[in-house]
mmCIF file of C-alpha atoms in Angstrom:
data_model
loop_
_atom_site.group_PDB
_atom_site.id
_atom_site.type_symbol
_atom_site.label_atom_id
_atom_site.label_comp_id
_atom_site.label_asym_id
_atom_site.label_seq_id
_atom_site.Cartn_x
_atom_site.Cartn_y
_atom_site.Cartn_z
ATOM 1 C CA MET A 1385 -0.147 -0.106 -0.217
ATOM 2 C CA ASP A 1386 3.126 2.277 0.203
ATOM 3 C CA ASN A 1387 3.690 2.805 -3.692
ATOM 4 C CA VAL A 1388 0.990 5.441 -4.043
ATOM 5 C CA PRO A 1389 1.116 8.965 -6.144
ATOM 6 C CA GLY A 1390 3.122 11.552 -4.533
ATOM 7 C CA MET A 1391 5.508 9.506 -2.548
ATOM 8 C CA THR A 1392 8.631 11.547 -1.350
ATOM 9 C CA THR A 1393 11.655 9.118 -2.058
ATOM 10 C CA GLU A 1394 14.446 11.526 -1.290
ATOM 11 C CA ASN A 1395 16.659 10.361 1.676
ATOM 12 C CA ASN A 1396 19.068 13.047 2.444
ATOM 13 C CA ASP A 1397 19.862 15.484 5.351
ATOM 14 C CA ASN A 1398 18.205 18.203 3.544
ATOM 15 C CA ALA A 1399 15.282 16.252 2.087
ATOM 16 C CA PRO A 1400 11.697 16.194 3.729
ATOM 17 C CA ALA A 1401 10.874 13.017 5.581
ATOM 18 C CA SER A 1402 9.307 10.390 3.157
ATOM 19 C CA GLU A 1403 5.656 9.228 3.586
ATOM 20 C CA GLN A 1404 7.240 6.268 5.033
ATOM 21 C CA GLU A 1405 9.233 7.709 7.446
ATOM 22 C CA LEU A 1406 6.352 9.955 8.693
ATOM 23 C CA ARG A 1407 4.174 6.680 9.156
ATOM 24 C CA ASP A 1408 7.162 4.945 11.060
ATOM 25 C CA THR A 1409 7.591 8.358 13.358
ATOM 26 C CA MET A 1410 3.815 8.306 13.911
ATOM 27 C CA VAL A 1411 3.732 4.537 14.866
ATOM 28 C CA GLN A 1412 6.532 4.686 17.404
ATOM 29 C CA GLN A 1413 4.561 7.597 19.098
ATOM 30 C CA LEU A 1414 1.373 5.637 19.013
ATOM 31 C CA ILE A 1415 3.143 2.819 20.905
ATOM 32 C CA GLU A 1416 4.922 5.231 23.530
ATOM 33 C CA LEU A 1417 1.451 6.860 24.128
ATOM 34 C CA GLY A 1418 -0.007 3.204 24.742
ATOM 35 C CA ALA A 1419 -2.427 3.701 21.730
ATOM 36 C CA ALA A 1420 -1.244 0.810 19.604
ATOM 37 C CA ARG A 1421 -0.135 -2.183 21.083
ATOM 38 C CA ASN A 1422 -1.046 -5.099 18.927
ATOM 39 C CA PRO A 1423 1.483 -5.738 16.214
ATOM 40 C CA ARG A 1424 -1.464 -6.154 13.783
ATOM 41 C CA VAL A 1425 -2.608 -2.627 14.477
ATOM 42 C CA VAL A 1426 1.102 -1.205 14.485
ATOM 43 C CA ALA A 1427 1.279 -2.886 10.956
ATOM 44 C CA ALA A 1428 -2.064 -1.210 9.490
ATOM 45 C CA PHE A 1429 -0.786 2.188 10.821
ATOM 46 C CA ARG A 1430 2.395 1.900 9.167
ATOM 47 C CA SER A 1431 0.730 0.983 5.852
ATOM 48 C CA VAL A 1432 -1.938 3.456 5.130
ATOM 49 C CA PRO A 1433 -1.262 6.818 3.362
ATOM 50 C CA ARG A 1434 -3.414 8.844 5.534
ATOM 51 C CA HIS A 1435 -2.453 12.056 4.366
ATOM 52 C CA LEU A 1436 -4.123 11.341 0.886
ATOM 53 C CA ALA A 1437 -7.572 11.481 2.448
ATOM 54 C CA THR A 1438 -6.712 15.225 3.374
ATOM 55 C CA PRO A 1439 -4.786 16.588 0.593
ATOM 56 C CA GLU A 1440 -5.598 20.390 1.553
ATOM 57 C CA VAL A 1441 -3.520 19.496 4.975
ATOM 58 C CA ASP A 1442 0.289 19.836 5.289
ATOM 59 C CA MET A 1443 1.259 16.163 4.843
ATOM 60 C CA ALA A 1444 3.355 15.902 8.129
ATOM 61 C CA LYS A 1445 0.709 17.305 10.037
ATOM 62 C CA THR A 1446 -1.811 14.418 9.194
ATOM 63 C CA TYR A 1447 0.882 12.085 10.820
ATOM 64 C CA GLU A 1448 0.778 13.841 14.239
ATOM 65 C CA PRO A 1449 -0.715 11.396 16.646
ATOM 66 C CA GLU A 1450 -3.355 14.092 18.018
ATOM 67 C CA PHE A 1451 -4.237 15.815 14.984
ATOM 68 C CA ALA A 1452 -7.800 15.686 13.766
ATOM 69 C CA ALA A 1453 -8.589 16.999 10.475
ATOM 70 C CA VAL A 1454 -11.782 18.667 10.243
ATOM 71 C CA THR A 1455 -13.419 18.068 6.715
ATOM 72 C CA LYS A 1456 -16.812 19.860 7.046
ATOM 73 C CA THR A 1457 -18.728 22.086 9.574
ATOM 74 C CA ASP A 1458 -22.473 23.052 9.669
ATOM 75 C CA PRO A 1459 -23.928 26.554 9.118
ATOM 76 C CA THR A 1460 -23.092 27.065 12.854
ATOM 77 C CA GLY A 1461 -19.542 26.606 12.939
ATOM 78 C CA VAL A 1462 -20.052 23.051 14.711
ATOM 79 C CA ASP A 1463 -17.701 20.451 13.302
ATOM 80 C CA ILE A 1464 -19.775 17.516 11.635
ATOM 81 C CA SER A 1465 -17.284 15.656 9.731
ATOM 82 C CA SER A 1466 -13.366 14.766 10.589
ATOM 83 C CA VAL A 1467 -10.720 12.562 10.060
ATOM 84 C CA SER A 1468 -10.016 11.580 13.625
ATOM 85 C CA SER A 1469 -6.502 11.852 15.076
ATOM 86 C CA PRO A 1470 -4.309 8.665 14.924
ATOM 87 C CA ARG A 1471 -4.369 8.046 18.409
ATOM 88 C CA VAL A 1472 -7.994 8.163 18.786
ATOM 89 C CA GLN A 1473 -8.119 5.574 15.734
ATOM 90 C CA ALA A 1474 -5.632 3.245 16.911
ATOM 91 C CA MET A 1475 -7.400 3.400 20.515
ATOM 92 C CA GLN A 1476 -10.748 2.420 19.027
ATOM 93 C CA ILE A 1477 -9.096 -0.403 16.632
ATOM 94 C CA GLU A 1478 -7.501 -1.657 19.583
ATOM 95 C CA GLN A 1479 -11.079 -1.625 21.504
ATOM 96 C CA ALA A 1480 -12.487 -3.372 19.069
ATOM 97 C CA ASP A 1481 -10.089 -6.480 18.788
ATOM 98 C CA ILE A 1482 -10.395 -7.290 15.240
ATOM 99 C CA GLN A 1483 -9.421 -10.310 13.795
ATOM 100 C CA PRO A 1484 -8.808 -11.578 10.091
ATOM 101 C CA GLY A 1485 -11.704 -12.472 8.433
ATOM 102 C CA MET A 1486 -14.320 -10.416 10.330
ATOM 103 C CA ASN A 1487 -17.163 -8.659 8.869
ATOM 104 C CA VAL A 1488 -16.927 -5.156 10.341
ATOM 105 C CA LEU A 1489 -19.218 -2.051 10.043
ATOM 106 C CA GLU A 1490 -18.265 1.533 10.395
ATOM 107 C CA ILE A 1491 -20.639 4.356 11.233
ATOM 108 C CA GLY A 1492 -19.332 7.449 10.476
ATOM 109 C CA SER A 1493 -17.115 7.383 7.295
ATOM 110 C CA GLY A 1494 -13.763 9.166 6.184
ATOM 111 C CA GLY A 1495 -11.980 6.559 4.573
ATOM 112 C CA VAL A 1496 -8.793 6.410 6.630
ATOM 113 C CA ASN A 1497 -10.077 4.514 9.458
ATOM 114 C CA ALA A 1498 -12.025 2.154 6.773
ATOM 115 C CA ALA A 1499 -8.691 1.676 5.408
ATOM 116 C CA TYR A 1500 -7.220 0.673 8.781
ATOM 117 C CA LEU A 1501 -10.242 -1.789 9.262
ATOM 118 C CA ALA A 1502 -9.444 -3.456 5.969
ATOM 119 C CA GLU A 1503 -6.057 -3.908 6.719
ATOM 120 C CA MET A 1504 -7.059 -5.668 9.958
ATOM 121 C CA VAL A 1505 -9.679 -7.960 8.476
ATOM 122 C CA GLY A 1506 -7.566 -8.902 5.689
ATOM 123 C CA GLU A 1507 -8.540 -10.169 2.151
ATOM 124 C CA GLN A 1508 -10.808 -12.828 3.517
ATOM 125 C CA GLY A 1509 -12.912 -10.007 5.499
ATOM 126 C CA HIS A 1510 -15.202 -7.393 4.799
ATOM 127 C CA VAL A 1511 -15.724 -3.732 5.776
ATOM 128 C CA VAL A 1512 -18.786 -1.619 5.400
ATOM 129 C CA THR A 1513 -18.262 2.251 6.194
ATOM 130 C CA MET A 1514 -21.393 4.151 6.153
ATOM 131 C CA ASP A 1515 -22.049 8.012 6.505
ATOM 132 C CA ILE A 1516 -25.446 10.139 6.057
ATOM 133 C CA ASP A 1517 -23.411 12.786 4.044
ATOM 134 C CA GLY A 1518 -22.877 12.057 0.227
ATOM 135 C CA GLU A 1519 -19.770 14.519 0.346
ATOM 136 C CA VAL A 1520 -18.213 12.366 2.932
ATOM 137 C CA THR A 1521 -18.615 9.111 1.433
ATOM 138 C CA GLN A 1522 -17.640 10.295 -2.064
ATOM 139 C CA ARG A 1523 -14.388 11.531 -0.425
ATOM 140 C CA ALA A 1524 -13.918 8.125 1.328
ATOM 141 C CA ALA A 1525 -14.617 6.429 -2.020
ATOM 142 C CA GLU A 1526 -11.911 8.270 -3.722
ATOM 143 C CA PHE A 1527 -9.428 7.706 -0.954
ATOM 144 C CA LEU A 1528 -10.202 3.829 -0.747
ATOM 145 C CA LYS A 1529 -9.843 3.457 -4.428
ATOM 146 C CA ILE A 1530 -6.416 5.469 -4.407
ATOM 147 C CA THR A 1531 -5.083 3.046 -1.546
ATOM 148 C CA GLY A 1532 -6.378 0.083 -3.272
ATOM 149 C CA HIS A 1533 -8.578 -1.284 -0.579
ATOM 150 C CA GLN A 1534 -11.034 -3.547 -2.393
ATOM 151 C CA ASN A 1535 -12.579 -5.226 0.525
ATOM 152 C CA VAL A 1536 -14.590 -2.203 1.579
ATOM 153 C CA THR A 1537 -18.172 -1.425 0.892
ATOM 154 C CA VAL A 1538 -18.963 2.627 0.905
ATOM 155 C CA ILE A 1539 -22.678 3.129 1.507
ATOM 156 C CA THR A 1540 -24.521 6.628 2.136
ATOM 157 C CA ALA A 1541 -27.334 6.357 4.761
ATOM 158 C CA ASP A 1542 -28.458 7.417 8.170
ATOM 159 C CA GLY A 1543 -26.254 5.452 10.806
ATOM 160 C CA GLU A 1544 -29.309 5.022 13.006
ATOM 161 C CA HIS A 1545 -30.301 1.896 10.770
ATOM 162 C CA GLY A 1546 -26.925 0.679 10.529
ATOM 163 C CA VAL A 1547 -26.800 -1.651 7.227
ATOM 164 C CA PRO A 1548 -29.108 -4.639 7.412
ATOM 165 C CA GLY A 1549 -27.863 -5.974 3.794
ATOM 166 C CA HIS A 1550 -24.349 -6.748 5.120
ATOM 167 C CA ALA A 1551 -25.255 -8.139 8.528
ATOM 168 C CA PRO A 1552 -24.486 -9.762 10.737
ATOM 169 C CA TYR A 1553 -21.263 -8.048 11.950
ATOM 170 C CA ASP A 1554 -18.488 -9.223 14.255
ATOM 171 C CA ARG A 1555 -17.727 -5.653 14.851
ATOM 172 C CA ILE A 1556 -19.514 -2.359 14.733
ATOM 173 C CA VAL A 1557 -16.913 0.791 15.339
ATOM 174 C CA VAL A 1558 -18.678 4.028 15.576
ATOM 175 C CA THR A 1559 -16.673 7.108 14.768
ATOM 176 C CA VAL A 1560 -19.239 10.092 15.602
ATOM 177 C CA GLN A 1561 -20.626 10.866 19.205
ATOM 178 C CA ALA A 1562 -23.697 8.876 20.086
ATOM 179 C CA ALA A 1563 -26.144 9.841 22.862
ATOM 180 C CA ASP A 1564 -28.133 6.744 22.295
ATOM 181 C CA ILE A 1565 -27.789 2.971 20.908
ATOM 182 C CA PRO A 1566 -30.201 2.421 18.327
ATOM 183 C CA PRO A 1567 -31.655 -1.111 18.291
ATOM 184 C CA ALA A 1568 -30.388 -1.825 14.656
ATOM 185 C CA TRP A 1569 -26.699 -1.597 15.995
ATOM 186 C CA VAL A 1570 -27.790 -4.586 18.561
ATOM 187 C CA HIS A 1571 -29.681 -6.602 16.443
ATOM 188 C CA GLN A 1572 -26.996 -6.480 13.517
ATOM 189 C CA LEU A 1573 -24.270 -7.295 15.846
ATOM 190 C CA LYS A 1574 -23.377 -10.922 16.342
ATOM 191 C CA GLU A 1575 -23.694 -12.494 19.976
ATOM 192 C CA SER A 1576 -20.552 -11.835 21.869
ATOM 193 C CA GLY A 1577 -19.661 -9.490 19.155
ATOM 194 C CA ARG A 1578 -17.888 -6.178 19.974
ATOM 195 C CA LEU A 1579 -19.567 -2.585 19.596
ATOM 196 C CA VAL A 1580 -17.260 0.314 20.067
ATOM 197 C CA VAL A 1581 -18.696 3.465 20.304
ATOM 198 C CA PRO A 1582 -18.318 7.382 21.454
ATOM 199 C CA LEU A 1583 -21.532 7.431 24.150
ATOM 200 C CA ARG A 1584 -22.285 10.615 25.502
ATOM 201 C CA MET A 1585 -23.421 10.199 29.292
ATOM 202 C CA ARG A 1586 -24.607 13.093 31.025
ATOM 203 C CA GLY A 1587 -22.397 15.431 28.915
ATOM 204 C CA MET A 1588 -19.392 13.101 29.204
ATOM 205 C CA THR A 1589 -18.164 11.198 26.294
ATOM 206 C CA ARG A 1590 -16.326 7.884 26.528
ATOM 207 C CA THR A 1591 -15.432 5.531 23.594
ATOM 208 C CA VAL A 1592 -16.524 2.311 25.033
ATOM 209 C CA ALA A 1593 -15.946 -1.239 24.230
ATOM 210 C CA PHE A 1594 -19.321 -3.004 24.567
ATOM 211 C CA VAL A 1595 -19.906 -6.888 24.395
ATOM 212 C CA ARG A 1596 -23.427 -7.962 23.236
ATOM 213 C CA ASP A 1597 -24.890 -10.138 25.680
ATOM 214 C CA GLY A 1598 -28.345 -11.149 24.433
ATOM 215 C CA GLU A 1599 -30.542 -7.682 24.200
ATOM 216 C CA ARG A 1600 -28.184 -6.018 26.558
ATOM 217 C CA LEU A 1601 -24.437 -4.584 25.767
ATOM 218 C CA VAL A 1602 -21.809 -4.926 28.678
ATOM 219 C CA SER A 1603 -19.022 -3.070 28.801
ATOM 220 C CA ASP A 1604 -15.301 -4.263 28.467
ATOM 221 C CA GLY A 1605 -13.246 -1.008 28.901
ATOM 222 C CA PHE A 1606 -13.661 2.545 27.976
ATOM 223 C CA GLU A 1607 -11.429 5.942 27.449
ATOM 224 C CA GLN A 1608 -12.111 9.428 26.985
ATOM 225 C CA CYS A 1609 -12.482 10.858 23.651
ATOM 226 C CA GLY A 1610 -14.132 13.671 21.528
ATOM 227 C CA PHE A 1611 -15.691 13.091 18.324
ATOM 228 C CA VAL A 1612 -18.179 14.892 16.093
ATOM 229 C CA PRO A 1613 -22.083 14.634 16.840
ATOM 230 C CA MET A 1614 -24.201 11.858 15.091
ATOM 231 C CA GLN A 1615 -26.576 13.592 12.409
ATOM 232 C CA GLY A 1616 -29.656 12.385 11.218
ATOM 233 C CA ILE A 1617 -32.662 10.533 13.156
ATOM 234 C CA GLY A 1618 -30.027 9.762 16.023
ATOM 235 C CA GLU A 1619 -28.900 13.443 16.391
ATOM 236 C CA ASN A 1620 -29.074 14.611 19.774
ATOM 237 C CA ARG A 1621 -26.494 17.448 20.942
ATOM 238 C CA VAL A 1622 -26.126 19.093 24.183
ATOM 239 C CA ARG A 1623 -27.323 22.581 24.694
ATOM 240 C CA LEU A 1624 -25.207 25.519 25.895
ATOM 241 C CA ALA A 1625 -26.681 27.684 28.726
ATOM 242 C CA LEU A 1626 -24.439 31.088 28.374
ATOM 243 C CA LEU A 1627 -23.236 32.362 31.705
ATOM 244 C CA HIS A 1628 -21.068 35.118 30.157
ATOM 245 C CA ASP A 1629 -20.858 36.141 26.693
ATOM 246 C CA ALA A 1630 -18.031 38.585 26.163
ATOM 247 C CA GLU A 1631 -16.534 37.939 22.699
ATOM 248 C CA GLY A 1632 -13.475 35.659 23.218
ATOM 249 C CA GLU A 1633 -14.201 34.810 26.815
ATOM 250 C CA GLU A 1634 -17.412 32.909 26.625
ATOM 251 C CA ILE A 1635 -18.333 30.687 29.519
ATOM 252 C CA ALA A 1636 -21.344 28.052 29.115
ATOM 253 C CA LEU A 1637 -22.904 25.249 30.749
ATOM 254 C CA ARG A 1638 -22.880 22.152 28.506
ATOM 255 C CA LEU A 1639 -26.494 20.593 29.463
ATOM 256 C CA ASP A 1640 -27.124 16.798 28.403
ATOM 257 C CA ASP A 1641 -30.660 15.738 30.076
ATOM 258 C CA HIS A 1642 -29.690 18.026 33.284
ATOM 259 C CA PRO A 1643 -32.214 20.448 34.933
ATOM 260 C CA GLU A 1644 -33.028 23.614 33.052
ATOM 261 C CA PRO A 1645 -30.647 26.133 35.102
ATOM 262 C CA ASP A 1646 -31.635 29.565 36.339
ATOM 263 C CA VAL A 1647 -29.109 31.220 34.029
ATOM 264 C CA GLU A 1648 -29.678 34.638 35.085
ATOM 265 C CA ALA A 1649 -28.948 33.997 38.937
ATOM 266 C CA LEU A 1650 -25.837 31.983 37.947
ATOM 267 C CA ARG A 1651 -24.613 34.969 35.852
ATOM 268 C CA VAL A 1652 -25.078 37.098 39.063
ATOM 269 C CA ALA A 1653 -23.132 34.254 41.097
ATOM 270 C CA LEU A 1654 -20.235 34.244 38.560
ATOM 271 C CA SER A 1655 -19.577 37.756 39.563
ATOM 272 C CA MET A 1656 -19.580 37.210 43.124
ATOM 273 C CA PRO A 1657 -16.100 36.453 45.037
ATOM 274 C CA ARG A 1658 -15.142 32.679 44.395
ATOM 275 C CA ILE A 1659 -15.103 30.425 47.565
ATOM 276 C CA GLU A 1660 -12.403 27.629 47.540
ATOM 277 C CA ALA A 1661 -12.703 23.981 49.181
ATOM 278 C CA TRP A 1662 -9.941 21.692 49.201
ATOM 279 C CA SER A 1663 -9.702 17.816 49.400
ATOM 280 C CA GLY A 1664 -6.527 16.854 50.532
ATOM 281 C CA VAL A 1665 -6.333 14.591 47.643
ATOM 282 C CA THR A 1666 -3.658 14.777 45.025
ATOM 283 C CA VAL A 1667 -3.099 13.373 41.660
ATOM 284 C CA ALA A 1668 0.018 13.226 39.695
ATOM 285 C CA GLY A 1669 0.487 15.961 36.872
ATOM 286 C CA ASP A 1670 0.235 13.482 34.052
ATOM 287 C CA GLU A 1671 -2.514 11.315 35.887
ATOM 288 C CA SER A 1672 -5.937 11.386 34.050
ATOM 289 C CA THR A 1673 -8.994 12.622 35.940
ATOM 290 C CA ASP A 1674 -11.346 10.808 33.538
ATOM 291 C CA HIS A 1675 -12.563 8.373 36.049
ATOM 292 C CA LEU A 1676 -12.959 10.832 38.745
ATOM 293 C CA HIS A 1677 -15.319 12.754 36.441
ATOM 294 C CA LEU A 1678 -17.351 9.569 35.535
ATOM 295 C CA TRP A 1679 -17.458 8.954 39.407
ATOM 296 C CA LEU A 1680 -19.114 12.672 39.892
ATOM 297 C CA THR A 1681 -21.514 12.284 37.415
ATOM 298 C CA THR A 1682 -22.460 8.881 38.702
ATOM 299 C CA ALA A 1683 -22.905 10.253 42.391
ATOM 300 C CA LEU A 1684 -24.387 13.928 41.660
ATOM 301 C CA ASP A 1685 -27.633 14.479 39.943
ATOM 302 C CA ASN A 1686 -27.004 18.024 38.363
ATOM 303 C CA LEU A 1687 -23.392 17.966 37.025
ATOM 304 C CA PRO A 1688 -22.885 19.510 33.642
ATOM 305 C CA LEU A 1689 -19.714 20.814 32.125
ATOM 306 C CA MET A 1690 -18.762 24.265 32.155
ATOM 307 C CA ALA A 1691 -16.931 24.969 28.996
ATOM 308 C CA ALA A 1692 -15.189 28.211 28.991
ATOM 309 C CA LYS A 1693 -12.520 29.952 26.848
ATOM 310 C CA ILE A 1694 -8.959 30.360 27.845
ATOM 311 C CA ALA A 1695 -9.056 33.924 27.915
ATOM 312 C CA ALA A 1696 -11.925 33.716 30.477
ATOM 313 C CA ARG A 1697 -9.285 32.122 32.782
ATOM 314 C CA LYS A 1698 -6.444 34.647 32.126
ATOM 315 C CA ARG A 1699 -8.770 37.318 32.906
ATOM 316 C CA GLY A 1700 -9.388 35.898 36.270
ATOM 317 C CA LEU A 1701 -13.175 34.910 35.818
ATOM 318 C CA LEU A 1702 -12.228 31.260 36.688
ATOM 319 C CA ALA A 1703 -9.612 29.398 38.036
ATOM 320 C CA SER A 1704 -10.190 26.476 35.268
ATOM 321 C CA ALA A 1705 -10.937 26.548 31.858
ATOM 322 C CA SER A 1706 -11.446 23.700 29.315
ATOM 323 C CA PRO A 1707 -13.251 23.760 25.699
ATOM 324 C CA ILE A 1708 -14.404 20.509 26.674
ATOM 325 C CA GLY A 1709 -15.565 21.393 30.127
ATOM 326 C CA VAL A 1710 -15.149 20.888 33.780
ATOM 327 C CA PRO A 1711 -17.457 18.834 35.833
ATOM 328 C CA THR A 1712 -19.703 21.802 37.658
ATOM 329 C CA LEU A 1713 -22.200 21.178 40.479
ATOM 330 C CA VAL A 1714 -25.309 23.460 40.116
ATOM 331 C CA GLU A 1715 -27.626 23.923 43.233
ATOM 332 C CA GLY A 1716 -30.365 26.614 42.219
ATOM 333 C CA ASP A 1717 -28.540 30.104 42.446
ATOM 334 C CA SER A 1718 -24.818 28.622 43.051
ATOM 335 C CA PHE A 1719 -22.457 26.487 41.362
ATOM 336 C CA ALA A 1720 -19.029 25.130 41.996
ATOM 337 C CA TYR A 1721 -16.541 23.610 39.658
ATOM 338 C CA ARG A 1722 -13.677 20.974 40.051
ATOM 339 C CA THR A 1723 -10.061 22.459 40.057
ATOM 340 C CA ALA A 1724 -6.423 21.745 41.006
ATOM 341 C CA ARG A 1725 -3.836 23.656 42.989
ATOM 342 C CA PRO A 1726 -0.173 22.794 43.080
ATOM 343 C CA THR A 1727 1.481 21.167 46.074
ATOM 344 C CA ASP A 1728 5.080 21.034 47.439
ATOM 345 C CA ASP A 1729 5.752 18.377 45.418
ATOM 346 C CA PRO A 1730 6.207 19.843 41.966
ATOM 347 C CA ASP A 1731 4.450 16.700 40.310
ATOM 348 C CA ARG A 1732 1.450 16.587 42.172
ATOM 349 C CA TYR A 1733 -1.662 18.620 42.661
ATOM 350 C CA GLU A 1734 -4.387 18.772 45.009
ATOM 351 C CA LEU A 1735 -8.212 18.484 44.060
ATOM 352 C CA GLY A 1736 -10.553 21.099 45.116
ATOM 353 C CA ALA A 1737 -13.685 23.088 44.075
ATOM 354 C CA ILE A 1738 -14.392 26.735 43.571
ATOM 355 C CA GLY A 1739 -17.799 27.999 44.432
ATOM 356 C CA HIS A 1740 -19.802 30.901 43.482
ATOM 357 C CA GLY A 1741 -23.188 32.332 44.696
ATOM 358 C CA PRO A 1742 -25.065 32.431 47.905
ATOM 359 C CA GLN A 1743 -24.454 28.953 48.454
ATOM 360 C CA GLY A 1744 -20.982 28.457 46.632
ATOM 361 C CA GLN A 1745 -19.498 27.262 50.200
ATOM 362 C CA LYS A 1746 -22.054 24.553 50.755
ATOM 363 C CA VAL A 1747 -22.004 23.613 46.877
ATOM 364 C CA ALA A 1748 -18.106 23.571 46.738
ATOM 365 C CA THR A 1749 -17.932 21.312 49.929
ATOM 366 C CA ARG A 1750 -20.487 19.008 48.539
ATOM 367 C CA LEU A 1751 -18.208 18.630 45.215
ATOM 368 C CA VAL A 1752 -15.101 18.085 47.662
ATOM 369 C CA GLU A 1753 -16.934 15.257 49.605
ATOM 370 C CA GLU A 1754 -17.392 13.290 46.426
ATOM 371 C CA ILE A 1755 -13.794 13.915 45.335
ATOM 372 C CA GLN A 1756 -12.869 12.302 48.883
ATOM 373 C CA VAL A 1757 -15.181 9.387 48.518
ATOM 374 C CA TRP A 1758 -13.806 8.448 45.035
ATOM 375 C CA HIS A 1759 -10.552 8.506 46.588
ATOM 376 C CA SER A 1760 -11.416 6.511 49.250
ATOM 377 C CA ASP A 1761 -13.837 4.078 47.987
ATOM 378 C CA HIS A 1762 -13.383 3.927 43.935
ATOM 379 C CA ARG A 1763 -10.159 5.473 42.891
ATOM 380 C CA GLN A 1764 -8.669 1.653 42.220
ATOM 381 C CA HIS A 1765 -11.633 0.637 40.482
ATOM 382 C CA ARG A 1766 -13.243 1.451 37.146
ATOM 383 C CA ALA A 1767 -17.004 2.202 36.376
ATOM 384 C CA HIS A 1768 -19.014 -0.512 34.800
ATOM 385 C CA ILE A 1769 -21.244 0.407 31.943
ATOM 386 C CA GLU A 1770 -24.346 -1.351 30.507
ATOM 387 C CA VAL A 1771 -27.002 -0.720 27.856
ATOM 388 C CA HIS A 1772 -30.561 -2.140 28.392
ATOM 389 C CA PRO A 1773 -33.486 -1.733 26.057
ATOM 390 C CA ALA A 1774 -35.785 1.233 26.986
ATOM 391 C CA GLY A 1775 -38.620 -0.136 29.153
ATOM 392 C CA THR A 1776 -36.358 -2.551 31.090
ATOM 393 C CA PRO A 1777 -37.775 -2.399 34.678
ATOM 394 C CA ASP A 1778 -35.800 -0.986 37.445
ATOM 395 C CA TYR A 1779 -35.292 -4.317 39.365
ATOM 396 C CA GLN A 1780 -33.624 -5.852 36.238
ATOM 397 C CA LEU A 1781 -31.125 -3.234 36.304
ATOM 398 C CA PRO A 1782 -27.801 -2.941 38.146
ATOM 399 C CA ALA A 1783 -27.787 -0.326 41.019
ATOM 400 C CA GLY A 1784 -26.094 2.824 40.045
ATOM 401 C CA ARG A 1785 -26.779 5.663 37.796
ATOM 402 C CA VAL A 1786 -29.313 5.123 35.197
ATOM 403 C CA ILE A 1787 -29.522 7.342 32.048
ATOM 404 C CA ASP A 1788 -33.018 7.125 30.185
ATOM 405 C CA ARG A 1789 -32.698 7.594 26.345
ATOM 406 C CA SER A 1790 -35.154 7.042 23.742
ATOM 407 C CA HIS A 1791 -34.114 3.538 22.701
ATOM 408 C CA THR A 1792 -31.932 2.322 25.902
ATOM 409 C CA ARG A 1793 -31.347 2.762 29.447
ATOM 410 C CA VAL A 1794 -27.763 3.209 30.316
ATOM 411 C CA THR A 1795 -26.343 2.469 33.767
ATOM 412 C CA ILE A 1796 -23.019 3.346 35.415
ATOM 413 C CA THR A 1797 -21.952 1.534 38.146
ATOM 414 C CA TRP A 1798 -18.884 1.120 40.638
ATOM 415 C CA PRO A 1799 -17.625 -1.764 42.732
#
């Protein structure tokens, strides 16, 4: 698959890196990041000329592990199609545990990921890649033709319905953010087959590897991720409640089935002095807080994410800012968000909360209490996620947080 048009073959001190050198460097970085572990995954990423899918992007850029190339936005400026970063693609393919000869459905096309999947299933396997947008599928088909992957079928259709004509599937890999699991995905998946999907749960998206067990799906690991939202019948985007609207300093709550906030009261609260509460719980500088955040949304009823521009933090409006969002506990006219501060150990940070509003101290203290519970009871464990059909009675569900969607009841439980 390496001998493709545009190959740079020069190899001297002044020449740019060749395509193969760029791929080799990318693969080495993916291995070091822990995103690529299976030798077959490594081989697939070493062979596919991913830069050909986005000719408008600098070639070297396309091989950076964290670079995602946005290929389309909607009229409001929201990204609706992209070629995911190599790290995320490798992570999902590792989760899928794809074997030679398998029949795989990819929902959310782009071409590059389908090529990786085609490499994984081999000549005896088959990949179906689908997208609701004809421009996206045309682009994917052109890329796959150039790379010579003939064991891929490209289909333009709404992913909500899957592709029954090629079912059943050993694996289904979803590369768009989903708030629900349509019945078609479950029914078109073989028993004990794996569904890998970026599932949004109360505002927090995790790419979850599910195993089919009858009518339910049982998690077998998950990772934090970010994907463009699903379109079509299954579209269910988060809503924004704007707390500060100065251009370039916007602060907003990302609402996903959370109670409607009193926006005016929270805007007033934001202007009030901050109140700090600290937990005594520390994390290393490179330690992920993904599992903490999932615990917080399991334990607390009204915990949207607060997204803010970096300029809002620089001006002192907030102590923490993230475009993805920081877990924020809302109670009436007050709120508190998770933060951290340096400790005497230069590699460790103490977790805490900053509150605003008349009940700022109370809300911050409540958030800190759950950080402490996570540390004492759940830090060494991982959450368990299941998906059950809508209408499943409570007594048949695991004890824990239940998220009700149109098609399913999603449960998050902890040991």
